[in-house]
Structure formats: structure tokens, C-alpha cells
PDB file of C-alpha atoms in Angstrom:
ATOM      1  CA  MET A   3     112.048 -34.754  61.425  1.00  0.00           C
ATOM      2  CA  PRO A   4     112.779 -32.320  58.552  1.00  0.00           C
ATOM      3  CA  SER A   5     116.356 -31.905  57.439  1.00  0.00           C
ATOM      4  CA  ILE A   6     118.318 -29.209  59.202  1.00  0.00           C
ATOM      5  CA  THR A   7     120.108 -26.686  57.018  1.00  0.00           C
ATOM      6  CA  ARG A   8     121.590 -24.234  59.545  1.00  0.00           C
ATOM      7  CA  CYS A   9     122.580 -24.057  63.181  1.00  0.00           C
ATOM      8  CA  HIS A  10     122.682 -21.003  65.397  1.00  0.00           C
ATOM      9  CA  CYS A  11     123.867 -20.459  68.915  1.00  0.00           C
ATOM     10  CA  GLY A  12     121.962 -18.062  71.173  1.00  0.00           C
ATOM     11  CA  ILE A  13     124.220 -16.804  73.962  1.00  0.00           C
ATOM     12  CA  TYR A  14     122.943 -14.348  76.530  1.00  0.00           C
ATOM     13  CA  ARG A  15     124.560 -12.776  79.600  1.00  0.00           C
ATOM     14  CA  ARG A  16     122.559 -12.476  82.780  1.00  0.00           C
ATOM     15  CA  PHE A  17     123.692 -12.160  86.383  1.00  0.00           C
ATOM     16  CA  GLY A  18     127.366 -12.493  85.421  1.00  0.00           C
ATOM     17  CA  ARG A  19     127.129 -15.871  83.712  1.00  0.00           C
ATOM     18  CA  VAL A  20     126.571 -17.090  80.190  1.00  0.00           C
ATOM     19  CA  GLU A  21     123.326 -18.893  79.487  1.00  0.00           C
ATOM     20  CA  MET A  22     122.641 -20.672  76.244  1.00  0.00           C
ATOM     21  CA  ILE A  23     119.957 -22.575  74.424  1.00  0.00           C
ATOM     22  CA  GLU A  24     120.960 -23.481  70.897  1.00  0.00           C
ATOM     23  CA  LEU A  25     118.356 -23.530  68.149  1.00  0.00           C
ATOM     24  CA  ARG A  26     118.354 -25.233  64.775  1.00  0.00           C
ATOM     25  CA  VAL A  27     116.134 -24.431  61.831  1.00  0.00           C
ATOM     26  CA  ASN A  28     114.824 -26.587  58.997  1.00  0.00           C
ATOM     27  CA  GLU A  29     114.719 -25.628  55.318  1.00  0.00           C
ATOM     28  CA  HIS A  30     111.327 -23.886  55.725  1.00  0.00           C
ATOM     29  CA  GLY A  31     112.183 -21.702  58.715  1.00  0.00           C
ATOM     30  CA  LYS A  32     114.256 -18.638  59.452  1.00  0.00           C
ATOM     31  CA  MET A  33     116.440 -18.026  62.501  1.00  0.00           C
ATOM     32  CA  PRO A  34     114.993 -15.563  65.073  1.00  0.00           C
ATOM     33  CA  GLU A  35     116.434 -12.064  64.809  1.00  0.00           C
ATOM     34  CA  TYR A  36     117.023  -9.251  67.294  1.00  0.00           C
ATOM     35  CA  LYS A  37     115.971  -6.063  65.497  1.00  0.00           C
ATOM     36  CA  THR A  38     117.822  -3.607  67.768  1.00  0.00           C
ATOM     37  CA  TRP A  39     120.763  -3.747  70.182  1.00  0.00           C
ATOM     38  CA  GLY A  40     118.424  -3.289  73.164  1.00  0.00           C
ATOM     39  CA  ALA A  41     115.772  -5.821  72.147  1.00  0.00           C
ATOM     40  CA  ALA A  42     114.862  -8.219  74.969  1.00  0.00           C
ATOM     41  CA  ALA A  43     113.342 -10.773  72.589  1.00  0.00           C
ATOM     42  CA  ALA A  44     114.059 -11.895  69.033  1.00  0.00           C
ATOM     43  CA  ASP A  45     111.445 -11.912  66.287  1.00  0.00           C
ATOM     44  CA  VAL A  46     110.126 -15.329  65.217  1.00  0.00           C
ATOM     45  CA  TYR A  47     109.068 -15.938  61.614  1.00  0.00           C
ATOM     46  CA  SER A  48     106.357 -18.102  60.093  1.00  0.00           C
ATOM     47  CA  ALA A  49     107.593 -21.090  58.069  1.00  0.00           C
ATOM     48  CA  GLU A  50     104.280 -21.440  56.222  1.00  0.00           C
ATOM     49  CA  ASP A  51     101.416 -19.604  54.573  1.00  0.00           C
ATOM     50  CA  CYS A  52      98.211 -19.828  56.588  1.00  0.00           C
ATOM     51  CA  CYS A  53      94.813 -18.170  56.880  1.00  0.00           C
ATOM     52  CA  ILE A  54      93.245 -17.690  60.312  1.00  0.00           C
ATOM     53  CA  ARG A  55      89.487 -17.254  60.101  1.00  0.00           C
ATOM     54  CA  PRO A  56      87.601 -14.940  62.475  1.00  0.00           C
ATOM     55  CA  GLY A  57      87.334 -16.487  65.938  1.00  0.00           C
ATOM     56  CA  ASP A  58      89.764 -19.310  65.077  1.00  0.00           C
ATOM     57  CA  THR A  59      93.080 -20.329  66.606  1.00  0.00           C
ATOM     58  CA  GLU A  60      95.911 -21.838  64.546  1.00  0.00           C
ATOM     59  CA  LYS A  61      99.321 -23.307  65.359  1.00  0.00           C
ATOM     60  CA  ILE A  62     101.852 -21.650  63.052  1.00  0.00           C
ATOM     61  CA  SER A  63     104.966 -23.566  62.027  1.00  0.00           C
ATOM     62  CA  THR A  64     108.318 -21.798  62.623  1.00  0.00           C
ATOM     63  CA  GLY A  65     110.795 -24.464  61.499  1.00  0.00           C
ATOM     64  CA  LEU A  66     112.664 -23.994  64.807  1.00  0.00           C
ATOM     65  CA  PHE A  67     113.876 -26.752  67.142  1.00  0.00           C
ATOM     66  CA  ILE A  68     115.917 -26.767  70.376  1.00  0.00           C
ATOM     67  CA  CYS A  69     119.212 -28.657  70.145  1.00  0.00           C
ATOM     68  CA  THR A  70     118.406 -30.635  73.296  1.00  0.00           C
ATOM     69  CA  ASP A  71     121.728 -32.494  73.170  1.00  0.00           C
ATOM     70  CA  ARG A  72     123.446 -29.153  73.794  1.00  0.00           C
ATOM     71  CA  VAL A  73     121.325 -27.796  76.657  1.00  0.00           C
ATOM     72  CA  GLN A  74     123.763 -26.672  79.343  1.00  0.00           C
ATOM     73  CA  ALA A  75     121.456 -25.907  82.268  1.00  0.00           C
ATOM     74  CA  THR A  76     118.086 -27.118  83.539  1.00  0.00           C
ATOM     75  CA  ASP A  77     117.119 -23.692  84.856  1.00  0.00           C
ATOM     76  CA  GLU A  78     116.521 -22.216  81.399  1.00  0.00           C
ATOM     77  CA  HIS A  79     113.500 -22.152  79.136  1.00  0.00           C
ATOM     78  CA  LEU A  80     112.261 -20.180  76.150  1.00  0.00           C
ATOM     79  CA  GLU A  81     109.115 -18.070  76.067  1.00  0.00           C
ATOM     80  CA  ILE A  82     107.018 -17.232  73.029  1.00  0.00           C
ATOM     81  CA  ARG A  83     105.622 -13.733  73.433  1.00  0.00           C
ATOM     82  CA  PRO A  84     103.199 -11.629  71.375  1.00  0.00           C
ATOM     83  CA  ARG A  85     104.207  -8.812  69.056  1.00  0.00           C
ATOM     84  CA  SER A  86     102.482  -5.599  70.103  1.00  0.00           C
ATOM     85  CA  GLY A  87     101.542  -4.596  66.550  1.00  0.00           C
ATOM     86  CA  LEU A  88      99.652  -7.841  65.975  1.00  0.00           C
ATOM     87  CA  SER A  89      97.888  -7.551  69.336  1.00  0.00           C
ATOM     88  CA  ALA A  90      96.787  -4.004  68.503  1.00  0.00           C
ATOM     89  CA  ALA A  91      95.299  -5.365  65.265  1.00  0.00           C
ATOM     90  CA  GLY A  92      93.304  -8.062  67.115  1.00  0.00           C
ATOM     91  CA  ILE A  93      95.645 -10.993  66.415  1.00  0.00           C
ATOM     92  CA  PHE A  94      96.705 -12.498  69.737  1.00  0.00           C
ATOM     93  CA  VAL A  95      99.606 -14.792  70.617  1.00  0.00           C
ATOM     94  CA  PRO A  96      99.348 -16.203  74.143  1.00  0.00           C
ATOM     95  CA  LEU A  97     102.490 -16.541  76.230  1.00  0.00           C
ATOM     96  CA  GLY A  98     104.030 -19.951  75.619  1.00  0.00           C
ATOM     97  CA  THR A  99     106.661 -21.755  77.693  1.00  0.00           C
ATOM     98  CA  ILE A 100     109.085 -24.040  75.853  1.00  0.00           C
ATOM     99  CA  ASP A 101     110.967 -26.329  78.215  1.00  0.00           C
ATOM    100  CA  ALA A 102     114.638 -27.015  77.471  1.00  0.00           C
ATOM    101  CA  ASP A 103     113.893 -30.730  76.957  1.00  0.00           C
ATOM    102  CA  TYR A 104     111.228 -30.138  74.273  1.00  0.00           C
ATOM    103  CA  GLU A 105     112.387 -31.812  71.046  1.00  0.00           C
ATOM    104  CA  GLY A 106     109.513 -30.994  68.686  1.00  0.00           C
ATOM    105  CA  GLU A 107     109.083 -28.046  66.380  1.00  0.00           C
ATOM    106  CA  ILE A 108     108.472 -24.722  68.103  1.00  0.00           C
ATOM    107  CA  CYS A 109     105.068 -23.470  66.947  1.00  0.00           C
ATOM    108  CA  VAL A 110     103.256 -20.211  67.628  1.00  0.00           C
ATOM    109  CA  THR A 111      99.588 -20.260  68.632  1.00  0.00           C
ATOM    110  CA  MET A 112      97.675 -17.351  67.061  1.00  0.00           C
ATOM    111  CA  PHE A 113      94.051 -16.298  67.714  1.00  0.00           C
ATOM    112  CA  ASN A 114      92.096 -14.047  65.335  1.00  0.00           C
ATOM    113  CA  SER A 115      89.641 -11.900  67.311  1.00  0.00           C
ATOM    114  CA  THR A 116      88.673  -9.794  64.294  1.00  0.00           C
ATOM    115  CA  ALA A 117      85.703 -10.134  61.939  1.00  0.00           C
ATOM    116  CA  ARG A 118      87.924 -10.784  58.904  1.00  0.00           C
ATOM    117  CA  ASN A 119      90.372 -13.462  57.764  1.00  0.00           C
ATOM    118  CA  HIS A 120      94.003 -12.899  58.745  1.00  0.00           C
ATOM    119  CA  ALA A 121      96.622 -14.094  56.251  1.00  0.00           C
ATOM    120  CA  VAL A 122      99.982 -15.243  57.629  1.00  0.00           C
ATOM    121  CA  ARG A 123     102.715 -15.383  55.006  1.00  0.00           C
ATOM    122  CA  LYS A 124     105.869 -17.469  55.111  1.00  0.00           C
ATOM    123  CA  GLY A 125     108.684 -15.265  56.432  1.00  0.00           C
ATOM    124  CA  GLU A 126     106.327 -12.918  58.313  1.00  0.00           C
ATOM    125  CA  ARG A 127     107.143 -12.001  61.922  1.00  0.00           C
ATOM    126  CA  VAL A 128     104.491 -13.714  64.079  1.00  0.00           C
ATOM    127  CA  ALA A 129     105.875 -13.594  67.635  1.00  0.00           C
ATOM    128  CA  GLN A 130     108.958 -12.994  69.764  1.00  0.00           C
ATOM    129  CA  ILE A 131     111.146 -15.513  71.580  1.00  0.00           C
ATOM    130  CA  MET A 132     113.033 -14.867  74.807  1.00  0.00           C
ATOM    131  CA  LEU A 133     115.508 -16.888  76.863  1.00  0.00           C
ATOM    132  CA  CYS A 134     114.470 -17.005  80.526  1.00  0.00           C
ATOM    133  CA  THR A 135     115.810 -18.554  83.710  1.00  0.00           C
ATOM    134  CA  HIS A 136     113.693 -20.093  86.422  1.00  0.00           C
ATOM    135  CA  GLY A 137     114.017 -21.716  89.802  1.00  0.00           C
ATOM    136  CA  LYS A 138     112.388 -24.849  91.152  1.00  0.00           C
ATOM    137  CA  ILE A 139     109.888 -24.850  94.002  1.00  0.00           C
ATOM    138  CA  ASP A 140     111.318 -26.545  97.101  1.00  0.00           C
ATOM    139  CA  GLY A 141     109.506 -29.690  98.174  1.00  0.00           C
ATOM    140  CA  THR A 142     107.919 -30.450  94.813  1.00  0.00           C
ATOM    141  CA  LEU A 143     108.302 -33.823  93.154  1.00  0.00           C
ATOM    142  CA  GLN A 144     110.575 -34.035  90.135  1.00  0.00           C
ATOM    143  CA  SER A 145     109.553 -36.563  87.512  1.00  0.00           C
ATOM    144  CA  LYS A 146     112.166 -38.665  85.752  1.00  0.00           C
ATOM    145  CA  ALA A 147     109.860 -39.042  82.751  1.00  0.00           C
ATOM    146  CA  VAL A 148     111.119 -38.270  79.257  1.00  0.00           C
ATOM    147  CA  ARG A 149     109.086 -35.671  77.343  1.00  0.00           C
ATOM    148  CA  GLN A 150     106.867 -37.127  74.619  1.00  0.00           C
ATOM    149  CA  GLY A 151     105.607 -34.079  72.672  1.00  0.00           C
ATOM    150  CA  GLY A 152     104.244 -30.612  73.342  1.00  0.00           C
ATOM    151  CA  PHE A 153     100.987 -28.601  73.583  1.00  0.00           C
ATOM    152  CA  GLY A 154      99.539 -30.439  76.571  1.00  0.00           C
ATOM    153  CA  SER A 155     101.648 -33.595  76.286  1.00  0.00           C
ATOM    154  CA  THR A 156     102.221 -33.794  80.056  1.00  0.00           C
ATOM    155  CA  GLY A 157      98.490 -33.704  80.713  1.00  0.00           C
ATOM    156  CA  MET A 158      95.585 -31.279  80.660  1.00  0.00           C
ATOM    157  CA  THR A 159      94.527 -31.720  84.301  1.00  0.00           C
TER     158      THR A 159
END
């Protein structure tokens, strides 16, 4: 795992209680940033230069990781969401769910639907990240397995 240079604590208030997922960032990344006081999601930045060819999908490095040893609740997760300006330009980021027990680097999946190459520069805003709460469905089985990766690591079927 890359060395960690900074830590940041994301604290949010919802329904009268404090919810928190703490993030850390490596030397290539940048901490997410809320651009206005009313922003629901924070901007996520690319930690690398990349070129996405027409019709291609790429996973973009962010340098972000969840501090899983500090997760305080199992009913929280993060969501990666698209930026509207990129979507309007034909660069799509699908919604991504990041479970609180995910220990790998948070990456952003980007699809280029245009007829030209799309350059992603290190430090460019590529998506948004939001803290969400969720419930569990009654009667479902809960695995005791330990997560071993991301992007389909728990199975594709």
C-alpha cells in the first residue's frame, strides 16, 4: 500500500446523530472537497494522468482509502457519483457503492462516449463522493466473510 501523507475526518449530521467515515490519502491523491456550504457531495480528484479513448472505460486512481479501523457503524457506505458537467460532455461515471469494509484504493470508473480522446489530468475533478446510510433487508443471510478486494470481488453472478 502506498505511504499515507495526510488524514482527514469526514463528519456529517443526519437524523440527529453524527455519522463518520474517515478517509486517508496517499502522496498522489488529494482530499475530497465540498465546493459550497450546501453541497451534498464532495468533489473527488484524479491522482493520475490518463487518456480515455472513444468507447473505452478506465478506472481512475484517486489516492483515497477508507480508514476501516475507524469505521463506527455498519449502516454507512460511500457513493461515487457523476459530475454533471462531465456527463453533459459525454464522459460518464456510473454510480459506485463503496462498502465501509473496503480496504483498497477508491477508484472512479469513467466511460468516454464521445468520438474523441478524453484527457484526465492529475488533480482534475472526476466525480463526487457522498456519505450514505442504509438499512439491511430482514431475513437475508449475513456473511461473516472478510472482503478481499473490490470491483466485483464478491462475485459477478
